[in-house]
Amino acid sequence: MTRISLEPYFLHQDQVQSLLGEQRTESARARAARRSDPEAALPYVLATELADALSSLGVRELARCVLGQDLRTGQIVGAELAFAFQRSRDHDAPGFKPVSFTAVLDAGKPVHVTGTFNSARTASSSATGSLAGNRRAYLIGTVTNLSAAQIELRPVFIGVRSFVDDELVAGSPAPGARVYPGDIGQFSGVDFASPLTGAEREAVLRVPENAVKHAFAKLIGEPYVPKDWGGERSDLYTSRVFTRGRQMSAAWLFKGPGYPRAMDVKALGKNGDQIDRLFTEPAELLVLQHCHQIKPSVVGMMDAYAHDARRPRSYMIIDGSDTGRILRSLGLLPAMPARLTLFE
């Protein structure tokens, strides 16, 4: 069973208690009252209660809402981004020490995420230093202003989010974690440290998508390879992947030479909906493969979906270089045209 853990830097107690409702709030206050310093403990106890309630509260990932064009003013969302925090001392007032923040979310085009919070509400004196400069953090907040280029949030919580599985086998990937090709048992014979030659990189761009799918399925040991059709959510589904020694179900999305250039979110269907469909599969591991470079914006979107509080999963990215290394290990590079007919 996967649970979410929240460590607060900033927590607006009134707003969090309003979100939690009377019963959860009373439970948190009762637990804090049993601590040696109830007042200091309360933000941390409320953060624990908030973490437990996230899925039932329906707090969605901001990136997922933007990609699906399903965001509205007044909505409560979560976002894990690289924020730039700036203390605005010129606007200080009694009990109010404002800190502004900005971040950029790339969902096919850059969207600026902005807002301000009162640093007098930090969870502890030591947390102040964690809300200065550039820092990756998880924020839960209400959308207060919205346009195509900018989203303004009023924070309820800012801090660290972790996914914890108390039953997870040691060394296995935690939900939300990125899995790398070298973690896959069936890829143990692939030398991922060896670079591709220029000829091999060019050769990868000539391998039909269907040939790559069949080659990967053969290496994994998956005998059931579906034919492509327009309504598919993934190109390959298997329960035969071994990741760090643990058997996992996995859904794969393959992108071949039909898009022979660096992949951005726009390459993944209207509004990037191929990622959205992929994550509707009942799989523990979601895999995106491409014959070329995969841009950070796509990796960030996969990461955001994998961290959805309602159902966290693991994900893997296989770009053109790693695809080439895997195909090379199967003897399919660089002299491919005559050999690929086996998979077509």
Short mmCIF file of N, CA and C in Angstrom, two decimals, residues 33-189:
data_model
loop_
_atom_site.label_atom_id
_atom_site.label_comp_id
_atom_site.label_asym_id
_atom_site.label_seq_id
_atom_site.Cartn_x
_atom_site.Cartn_y
_atom_site.Cartn_z
N ALA A 33 -1.76 17.73 20.60
CA ALA A 33 -1.87 18.06 22.03
C ALA A 33 -1.09 17.08 22.90
N ARG A 34 -0.82 15.88 22.37
CA ARG A 34 -0.08 14.89 23.14
C ARG A 34 1.42 15.07 23.02
N ARG A 35 1.86 15.98 22.16
CA ARG A 35 3.30 16.24 22.00
C ARG A 35 3.80 17.19 23.09
N SER A 36 5.10 17.21 23.27
CA SER A 36 5.68 18.05 24.31
C SER A 36 5.48 19.54 24.00
N ASP A 37 5.46 19.90 22.71
CA ASP A 37 5.22 21.29 22.29
C ASP A 37 4.10 21.26 21.25
N PRO A 38 2.84 21.28 21.69
CA PRO A 38 1.71 21.14 20.77
C PRO A 38 1.68 22.17 19.65
N GLU A 39 2.01 23.41 19.98
CA GLU A 39 1.95 24.48 18.98
C GLU A 39 2.95 24.23 17.86
N ALA A 40 4.17 23.83 18.23
CA ALA A 40 5.20 23.57 17.22
C ALA A 40 4.88 22.30 16.43
N ALA A 41 4.21 21.35 17.07
CA ALA A 41 3.91 20.07 16.41
C ALA A 41 2.74 20.16 15.45
N LEU A 42 1.83 21.11 15.68
CA LEU A 42 0.59 21.15 14.91
C LEU A 42 0.79 21.23 13.39
N PRO A 43 1.68 22.08 12.85
CA PRO A 43 1.85 22.12 11.39
C PRO A 43 2.25 20.76 10.81
N TYR A 44 3.08 20.03 11.55
CA TYR A 44 3.56 18.74 11.06
C TYR A 44 2.47 17.67 11.15
N VAL A 45 1.66 17.73 12.19
CA VAL A 45 0.55 16.79 12.32
C VAL A 45 -0.52 17.09 11.26
N LEU A 46 -0.77 18.37 11.01
CA LEU A 46 -1.73 18.74 9.96
C LEU A 46 -1.23 18.30 8.59
N ALA A 47 0.09 18.40 8.37
CA ALA A 47 0.66 17.97 7.09
C ALA A 47 0.47 16.46 6.91
N THR A 48 0.62 15.70 7.99
CA THR A 48 0.40 14.25 7.93
C THR A 48 -1.06 13.94 7.59
N GLU A 49 -1.97 14.67 8.22
CA GLU A 49 -3.39 14.47 7.96
C GLU A 49 -3.74 14.86 6.52
N LEU A 50 -3.13 15.95 6.04
CA LEU A 50 -3.36 16.41 4.67
C LEU A 50 -2.86 15.36 3.68
N ALA A 51 -1.69 14.77 3.95
CA ALA A 51 -1.14 13.74 3.06
C ALA A 51 -2.10 12.56 2.96
N ASP A 52 -2.67 12.15 4.09
CA ASP A 52 -3.60 11.03 4.10
C ASP A 52 -4.88 11.34 3.32
N ALA A 53 -5.22 12.63 3.25
CA ALA A 53 -6.51 13.02 2.65
C ALA A 53 -6.39 13.42 1.18
N LEU A 54 -5.18 13.51 0.64
CA LEU A 54 -4.99 14.06 -0.70
C LEU A 54 -5.83 13.37 -1.77
N SER A 55 -5.80 12.05 -1.78
CA SER A 55 -6.53 11.34 -2.83
C SER A 55 -8.04 11.54 -2.69
N SER A 56 -8.55 11.52 -1.46
CA SER A 56 -9.99 11.71 -1.26
C SER A 56 -10.42 13.15 -1.52
N LEU A 57 -9.50 14.09 -1.35
CA LEU A 57 -9.80 15.49 -1.63
C LEU A 57 -9.79 15.79 -3.12
N GLY A 58 -9.27 14.85 -3.91
CA GLY A 58 -9.25 15.04 -5.36
C GLY A 58 -8.25 16.07 -5.82
N VAL A 59 -7.13 16.23 -5.09
CA VAL A 59 -6.10 17.18 -5.48
C VAL A 59 -5.34 16.61 -6.68
N ARG A 60 -5.48 17.24 -7.83
CA ARG A 60 -4.86 16.75 -9.07
C ARG A 60 -3.55 17.46 -9.33
N GLU A 61 -2.73 16.84 -10.17
CA GLU A 61 -1.46 17.45 -10.56
C GLU A 61 -1.73 18.60 -11.54
N LEU A 62 -1.09 19.74 -11.28
CA LEU A 62 -1.29 20.91 -12.13
C LEU A 62 -0.91 20.61 -13.57
N ALA A 63 0.21 19.93 -13.78
CA ALA A 63 0.65 19.64 -15.15
C ALA A 63 -0.38 18.83 -15.90
N ARG A 64 -1.00 17.89 -15.22
CA ARG A 64 -2.02 17.04 -15.86
C ARG A 64 -3.24 17.87 -16.24
N CYS A 65 -3.63 18.80 -15.36
CA CYS A 65 -4.78 19.67 -15.66
C CYS A 65 -4.49 20.59 -16.84
N VAL A 66 -3.28 21.12 -16.90
CA VAL A 66 -2.92 22.02 -18.00
C VAL A 66 -2.88 21.25 -19.31
N LEU A 67 -2.28 20.07 -19.29
CA LEU A 67 -2.18 19.27 -20.50
C LEU A 67 -3.56 18.88 -21.01
N GLY A 68 -4.46 18.56 -20.09
CA GLY A 68 -5.81 18.18 -20.49
C GLY A 68 -6.76 19.34 -20.65
N GLN A 69 -6.25 20.58 -20.51
CA GLN A 69 -7.06 21.79 -20.61
C GLN A 69 -8.27 21.69 -19.69
N ASP A 70 -7.99 21.23 -18.46
CA ASP A 70 -9.05 21.00 -17.48
C ASP A 70 -8.70 21.72 -16.18
N LEU A 71 -8.50 23.02 -16.28
CA LEU A 71 -8.12 23.82 -15.12
C LEU A 71 -9.06 25.01 -15.02
N ARG A 72 -9.45 25.34 -13.80
CA ARG A 72 -10.38 26.45 -13.61
C ARG A 72 -9.99 27.24 -12.36
N THR A 73 -10.40 28.47 -12.31
CA THR A 73 -10.18 29.30 -11.14
C THR A 73 -10.94 28.71 -9.95
N GLY A 74 -10.28 28.69 -8.79
CA GLY A 74 -10.88 28.13 -7.59
C GLY A 74 -10.53 26.67 -7.36
N GLN A 75 -9.92 26.03 -8.36
CA GLN A 75 -9.53 24.62 -8.23
C GLN A 75 -8.30 24.48 -7.35
N ILE A 76 -8.25 23.42 -6.54
CA ILE A 76 -7.07 23.12 -5.72
C ILE A 76 -6.23 22.08 -6.43
N VAL A 77 -4.95 22.40 -6.64
CA VAL A 77 -4.06 21.52 -7.39
C VAL A 77 -2.75 21.36 -6.64
N GLY A 78 -1.99 20.36 -7.05
CA GLY A 78 -0.64 20.16 -6.53
C GLY A 78 0.35 20.28 -7.66
N ALA A 79 1.53 20.81 -7.36
CA ALA A 79 2.56 20.98 -8.39
C ALA A 79 3.94 20.80 -7.78
N GLU A 80 4.72 19.92 -8.36
CA GLU A 80 6.12 19.78 -7.95
C GLU A 80 6.98 20.36 -9.05
N LEU A 81 7.58 21.53 -8.78
CA LEU A 81 8.31 22.28 -9.79
C LEU A 81 9.58 22.88 -9.19
N ALA A 82 10.43 23.36 -10.08
CA ALA A 82 11.62 24.10 -9.65
C ALA A 82 11.20 25.57 -9.48
N PHE A 83 11.01 25.97 -8.24
CA PHE A 83 10.54 27.32 -7.94
C PHE A 83 11.71 28.27 -7.66
N ALA A 84 11.49 29.54 -8.00
CA ALA A 84 12.40 30.61 -7.60
C ALA A 84 11.65 31.44 -6.55
N PHE A 85 12.15 31.42 -5.30
CA PHE A 85 11.51 32.15 -4.21
C PHE A 85 12.24 33.47 -3.98
N GLN A 86 11.46 34.54 -3.77
CA GLN A 86 12.04 35.86 -3.57
C GLN A 86 11.33 36.58 -2.41
N ARG A 87 12.07 36.88 -1.37
CA ARG A 87 11.51 37.61 -0.23
C ARG A 87 11.26 39.06 -0.61
N SER A 88 10.01 39.54 -0.42
CA SER A 88 9.62 40.90 -0.83
C SER A 88 9.51 41.79 0.40
N ARG A 89 10.62 42.24 0.92
CA ARG A 89 10.63 43.01 2.18
C ARG A 89 9.96 44.36 2.06
N ASP A 90 9.91 44.93 0.85
CA ASP A 90 9.29 46.24 0.67
C ASP A 90 7.80 46.23 0.98
N HIS A 91 7.20 45.06 1.01
CA HIS A 91 5.76 44.95 1.26
C HIS A 91 5.45 44.37 2.63
N ASP A 92 6.45 44.38 3.53
CA ASP A 92 6.22 43.86 4.88
C ASP A 92 5.16 44.68 5.62
N ALA A 93 4.42 44.00 6.47
CA ALA A 93 3.43 44.62 7.35
C ALA A 93 3.40 43.78 8.62
N PRO A 94 2.83 44.29 9.71
CA PRO A 94 2.77 43.51 10.94
C PRO A 94 2.13 42.13 10.71
N GLY A 95 2.87 41.08 11.01
CA GLY A 95 2.37 39.73 10.83
C GLY A 95 2.37 39.24 9.40
N PHE A 96 2.93 40.02 8.48
CA PHE A 96 2.92 39.66 7.06
C PHE A 96 4.32 39.87 6.47
N LYS A 97 4.96 38.77 6.08
CA LYS A 97 6.29 38.81 5.48
C LYS A 97 6.22 38.08 4.14
N PRO A 98 5.89 38.80 3.08
CA PRO A 98 5.59 38.14 1.79
C PRO A 98 6.82 37.56 1.09
N VAL A 99 6.60 36.41 0.50
CA VAL A 99 7.58 35.77 -0.37
C VAL A 99 6.86 35.47 -1.68
N SER A 100 7.42 35.92 -2.79
CA SER A 100 6.84 35.61 -4.10
C SER A 100 7.57 34.42 -4.70
N PHE A 101 6.91 33.74 -5.59
CA PHE A 101 7.55 32.59 -6.24
C PHE A 101 7.15 32.54 -7.70
N THR A 102 8.03 31.96 -8.50
CA THR A 102 7.76 31.75 -9.92
C THR A 102 8.32 30.39 -10.31
N ALA A 103 7.70 29.78 -11.29
CA ALA A 103 8.19 28.54 -11.88
C ALA A 103 7.65 28.48 -13.30
N VAL A 104 8.25 27.64 -14.11
CA VAL A 104 7.79 27.47 -15.49
C VAL A 104 7.37 26.03 -15.68
N LEU A 105 6.15 25.86 -16.14
CA LEU A 105 5.61 24.54 -16.48
C LEU A 105 5.53 24.44 -17.99
N ASP A 106 6.17 23.42 -18.55
CA ASP A 106 6.17 23.24 -20.00
C ASP A 106 5.21 22.11 -20.36
N ALA A 107 4.07 22.48 -20.88
CA ALA A 107 3.07 21.49 -21.31
C ALA A 107 2.80 21.67 -22.80
N GLY A 108 3.86 21.72 -23.57
CA GLY A 108 3.77 22.00 -24.99
C GLY A 108 4.14 23.43 -25.31
N LYS A 109 3.88 24.30 -24.37
CA LYS A 109 4.33 25.68 -24.42
C LYS A 109 4.52 26.13 -22.98
N PRO A 110 5.44 27.06 -22.73
CA PRO A 110 5.73 27.44 -21.35
C PRO A 110 4.58 28.21 -20.70
N VAL A 111 4.25 27.81 -19.48
CA VAL A 111 3.24 28.50 -18.68
C VAL A 111 3.90 28.91 -17.36
N HIS A 112 3.80 30.17 -17.01
CA HIS A 112 4.42 30.67 -15.78
C HIS A 112 3.48 30.44 -14.59
N VAL A 113 4.02 29.86 -13.56
CA VAL A 113 3.27 29.61 -12.32
C VAL A 113 3.79 30.60 -11.28
N THR A 114 2.90 31.44 -10.74
CA THR A 114 3.32 32.50 -9.83
C THR A 114 2.43 32.53 -8.59
N GLY A 115 2.87 33.31 -7.62
CA GLY A 115 2.06 33.50 -6.42
C GLY A 115 2.87 34.14 -5.31
N THR A 116 2.21 34.35 -4.19
CA THR A 116 2.82 34.96 -3.01
C THR A 116 2.27 34.26 -1.77
N PHE A 117 3.11 34.13 -0.75
CA PHE A 117 2.64 33.57 0.52
C PHE A 117 3.30 34.33 1.67
N ASN A 118 2.76 34.18 2.85
CA ASN A 118 3.23 34.87 4.04
C ASN A 118 4.23 33.97 4.76
N SER A 119 5.52 34.35 4.73
CA SER A 119 6.54 33.51 5.34
C SER A 119 6.46 33.50 6.86
N ALA A 120 5.60 34.35 7.44
CA ALA A 120 5.38 34.27 8.89
C ALA A 120 4.67 32.98 9.26
N ARG A 121 4.14 32.27 8.27
CA ARG A 121 3.43 31.02 8.52
C ARG A 121 4.29 29.79 8.23
N THR A 122 5.59 29.95 8.15
CA THR A 122 6.43 28.78 7.94
C THR A 122 6.29 27.82 9.10
N ALA A 123 6.51 26.53 8.81
CA ALA A 123 6.29 25.49 9.81
C ALA A 123 7.26 25.60 10.98
N SER A 124 8.45 26.13 10.72
CA SER A 124 9.45 26.30 11.78
C SER A 124 10.43 27.37 11.33
N SER A 125 11.25 27.85 12.25
CA SER A 125 12.23 28.88 11.90
C SER A 125 13.25 28.36 10.90
N SER A 126 13.57 27.07 10.98
CA SER A 126 14.56 26.50 10.06
C SER A 126 14.01 26.35 8.64
N ALA A 127 12.67 26.35 8.52
CA ALA A 127 12.07 26.17 7.19
C ALA A 127 12.22 27.41 6.32
N THR A 128 12.49 28.55 6.93
CA THR A 128 12.61 29.80 6.17
C THR A 128 13.69 29.69 5.11
N GLY A 129 14.82 29.09 5.47
CA GLY A 129 15.92 28.94 4.52
C GLY A 129 15.59 28.03 3.35
N SER A 130 14.59 27.17 3.53
CA SER A 130 14.19 26.27 2.44
C SER A 130 13.26 26.94 1.45
N LEU A 131 12.85 28.16 1.76
CA LEU A 131 11.95 28.90 0.88
C LEU A 131 12.62 30.16 0.36
N ALA A 132 13.89 30.02 0.00
CA ALA A 132 14.67 31.13 -0.54
C ALA A 132 15.48 30.63 -1.73
N GLY A 133 15.61 31.47 -2.73
CA GLY A 133 16.39 31.10 -3.91
C GLY A 133 15.68 30.06 -4.76
N ASN A 134 16.47 29.29 -5.47
CA ASN A 134 15.92 28.28 -6.38
C ASN A 134 15.86 26.93 -5.68
N ARG A 135 14.69 26.35 -5.66
CA ARG A 135 14.51 25.08 -4.96
C ARG A 135 13.32 24.32 -5.55
N ARG A 136 13.51 23.03 -5.71
CA ARG A 136 12.39 22.19 -6.14
C ARG A 136 11.54 21.87 -4.92
N ALA A 137 10.24 22.06 -5.05
CA ALA A 137 9.34 21.85 -3.93
C ALA A 137 7.97 21.41 -4.44
N TYR A 138 7.19 20.88 -3.54
CA TYR A 138 5.82 20.48 -3.85
C TYR A 138 4.89 21.51 -3.23
N LEU A 139 3.96 22.02 -4.02
CA LEU A 139 3.04 23.07 -3.58
C LEU A 139 1.61 22.61 -3.81
N ILE A 140 0.78 22.81 -2.80
CA ILE A 140 -0.67 22.63 -2.94
C ILE A 140 -1.30 24.01 -2.81
N GLY A 141 -2.13 24.39 -3.77
CA GLY A 141 -2.70 25.72 -3.71
C GLY A 141 -3.96 25.85 -4.54
N THR A 142 -4.60 26.97 -4.38
CA THR A 142 -5.83 27.29 -5.11
C THR A 142 -5.51 28.18 -6.31
N VAL A 143 -6.08 27.87 -7.45
CA VAL A 143 -5.91 28.70 -8.64
C VAL A 143 -6.71 29.99 -8.45
N THR A 144 -6.02 31.12 -8.39
CA THR A 144 -6.69 32.40 -8.17
C THR A 144 -6.79 33.24 -9.43
N ASN A 145 -5.94 32.96 -10.40
CA ASN A 145 -5.96 33.70 -11.66
C ASN A 145 -5.43 32.78 -12.75
N LEU A 146 -5.98 32.89 -13.93
CA LEU A 146 -5.66 31.91 -14.96
C LEU A 146 -5.70 32.55 -16.33
N SER A 147 -4.64 32.32 -17.11
CA SER A 147 -4.61 32.72 -18.51
C SER A 147 -3.80 31.69 -19.27
N ALA A 148 -3.69 31.86 -20.58
CA ALA A 148 -2.96 30.88 -21.38
C ALA A 148 -1.48 30.86 -21.05
N ALA A 149 -0.95 31.98 -20.58
CA ALA A 149 0.49 32.08 -20.33
C ALA A 149 0.86 32.06 -18.86
N GLN A 150 -0.12 32.23 -17.95
CA GLN A 150 0.22 32.35 -16.53
C GLN A 150 -0.87 31.76 -15.64
N ILE A 151 -0.44 31.10 -14.58
CA ILE A 151 -1.33 30.56 -13.57
C ILE A 151 -0.90 31.10 -12.22
N GLU A 152 -1.81 31.73 -11.52
CA GLU A 152 -1.50 32.26 -10.19
C GLU A 152 -2.11 31.34 -9.14
N LEU A 153 -1.29 30.96 -8.14
CA LEU A 153 -1.73 30.06 -7.09
C LEU A 153 -1.63 30.72 -5.72
N ARG A 154 -2.59 30.41 -4.87
CA ARG A 154 -2.51 30.82 -3.46
C ARG A 154 -2.17 29.57 -2.66
N PRO A 155 -0.95 29.50 -2.12
CA PRO A 155 -0.50 28.25 -1.50
C PRO A 155 -1.21 27.93 -0.19
N VAL A 156 -1.46 26.65 -0.01
CA VAL A 156 -1.95 26.10 1.24
C VAL A 156 -0.80 25.37 1.94
N PHE A 157 0.04 24.75 1.12
CA PHE A 157 1.17 23.97 1.61
C PHE A 157 2.33 24.09 0.64
N ILE A 158 3.55 24.23 1.17
CA ILE A 158 4.77 24.13 0.37
C ILE A 158 5.76 23.29 1.18
N GLY A 159 6.35 22.31 0.53
CA GLY A 159 7.30 21.47 1.25
C GLY A 159 7.81 20.33 0.40
N VAL A 160 8.03 19.20 1.05
CA VAL A 160 8.58 18.01 0.38
C VAL A 160 7.51 16.92 0.36
N ARG A 161 7.33 16.31 -0.80
CA ARG A 161 6.40 15.19 -0.93
C ARG A 161 7.19 13.91 -1.20
N SER A 162 6.86 12.86 -0.49
CA SER A 162 7.48 11.56 -0.70
C SER A 162 6.41 10.50 -0.82
N PHE A 163 6.71 9.45 -1.57
CA PHE A 163 5.82 8.30 -1.67
C PHE A 163 6.45 7.15 -0.90
N VAL A 164 5.70 6.56 -0.02
CA VAL A 164 6.22 5.52 0.86
C VAL A 164 5.38 4.26 0.69
N ASP A 165 6.04 3.15 0.47
CA ASP A 165 5.37 1.85 0.41
C ASP A 165 5.99 0.98 1.49
N ASP A 166 5.28 0.77 2.57
CA ASP A 166 5.83 0.03 3.71
C ASP A 166 6.05 -1.44 3.37
N GLU A 167 5.40 -1.94 2.31
CA GLU A 167 5.55 -3.34 1.94
C GLU A 167 6.50 -3.52 0.77
N LEU A 168 7.15 -2.45 0.34
CA LEU A 168 8.02 -2.50 -0.82
C LEU A 168 9.26 -3.33 -0.52
N VAL A 169 9.61 -4.21 -1.45
CA VAL A 169 10.82 -5.01 -1.30
C VAL A 169 12.03 -4.10 -1.44
N ALA A 170 13.02 -4.30 -0.59
CA ALA A 170 14.22 -3.46 -0.61
C ALA A 170 14.83 -3.42 -2.01
N GLY A 171 15.10 -2.21 -2.48
CA GLY A 171 15.71 -2.04 -3.79
C GLY A 171 14.72 -1.89 -4.93
N SER A 172 13.45 -2.22 -4.71
CA SER A 172 12.44 -2.10 -5.77
C SER A 172 12.09 -0.63 -5.98
N PRO A 173 11.65 -0.25 -7.19
CA PRO A 173 11.30 1.14 -7.45
C PRO A 173 10.05 1.56 -6.69
N ALA A 174 10.11 2.70 -6.06
CA ALA A 174 8.95 3.22 -5.33
C ALA A 174 7.99 3.86 -6.32
N PRO A 175 6.69 3.87 -6.01
CA PRO A 175 5.73 4.57 -6.88
C PRO A 175 6.15 6.03 -7.06
N GLY A 176 6.04 6.52 -8.28
CA GLY A 176 6.46 7.88 -8.59
C GLY A 176 7.90 7.97 -9.05
N ALA A 177 8.67 6.88 -8.87
CA ALA A 177 10.09 6.93 -9.19
C ALA A 177 10.32 6.71 -10.69
N ARG A 178 11.40 7.28 -11.18
CA ARG A 178 11.81 7.02 -12.56
C ARG A 178 12.67 5.75 -12.57
N VAL A 179 12.31 4.84 -13.45
CA VAL A 179 13.07 3.61 -13.65
C VAL A 179 13.91 3.80 -14.91
N TYR A 180 15.15 3.34 -14.87
CA TYR A 180 16.03 3.48 -16.02
C TYR A 180 16.17 2.14 -16.74
N PRO A 181 16.45 2.17 -18.06
CA PRO A 181 16.56 0.91 -18.80
C PRO A 181 17.51 -0.10 -18.17
N GLY A 182 18.59 0.39 -17.55
CA GLY A 182 19.53 -0.51 -16.91
C GLY A 182 18.97 -1.23 -15.70
N ASP A 183 17.80 -0.78 -15.21
CA ASP A 183 17.14 -1.44 -14.07
C ASP A 183 16.32 -2.66 -14.50
N ILE A 184 16.12 -2.82 -15.80
CA ILE A 184 15.26 -3.90 -16.30
C ILE A 184 16.08 -5.18 -16.45
N GLY A 185 15.62 -6.24 -15.83
CA GLY A 185 16.37 -7.50 -15.85
C GLY A 185 16.59 -8.03 -17.25
N GLN A 186 15.59 -7.91 -18.13
CA GLN A 186 15.72 -8.43 -19.50
C GLN A 186 16.71 -7.61 -20.32
N PHE A 187 17.11 -6.44 -19.84
CA PHE A 187 18.09 -5.61 -20.55
C PHE A 187 19.48 -5.77 -19.95
N SER A 188 19.69 -6.78 -19.13
CA SER A 188 20.97 -6.91 -18.43
C SER A 188 22.14 -7.14 -19.38
N GLY A 189 21.86 -7.65 -20.59
CA GLY A 189 22.94 -7.88 -21.56
C GLY A 189 23.25 -6.68 -22.42
#
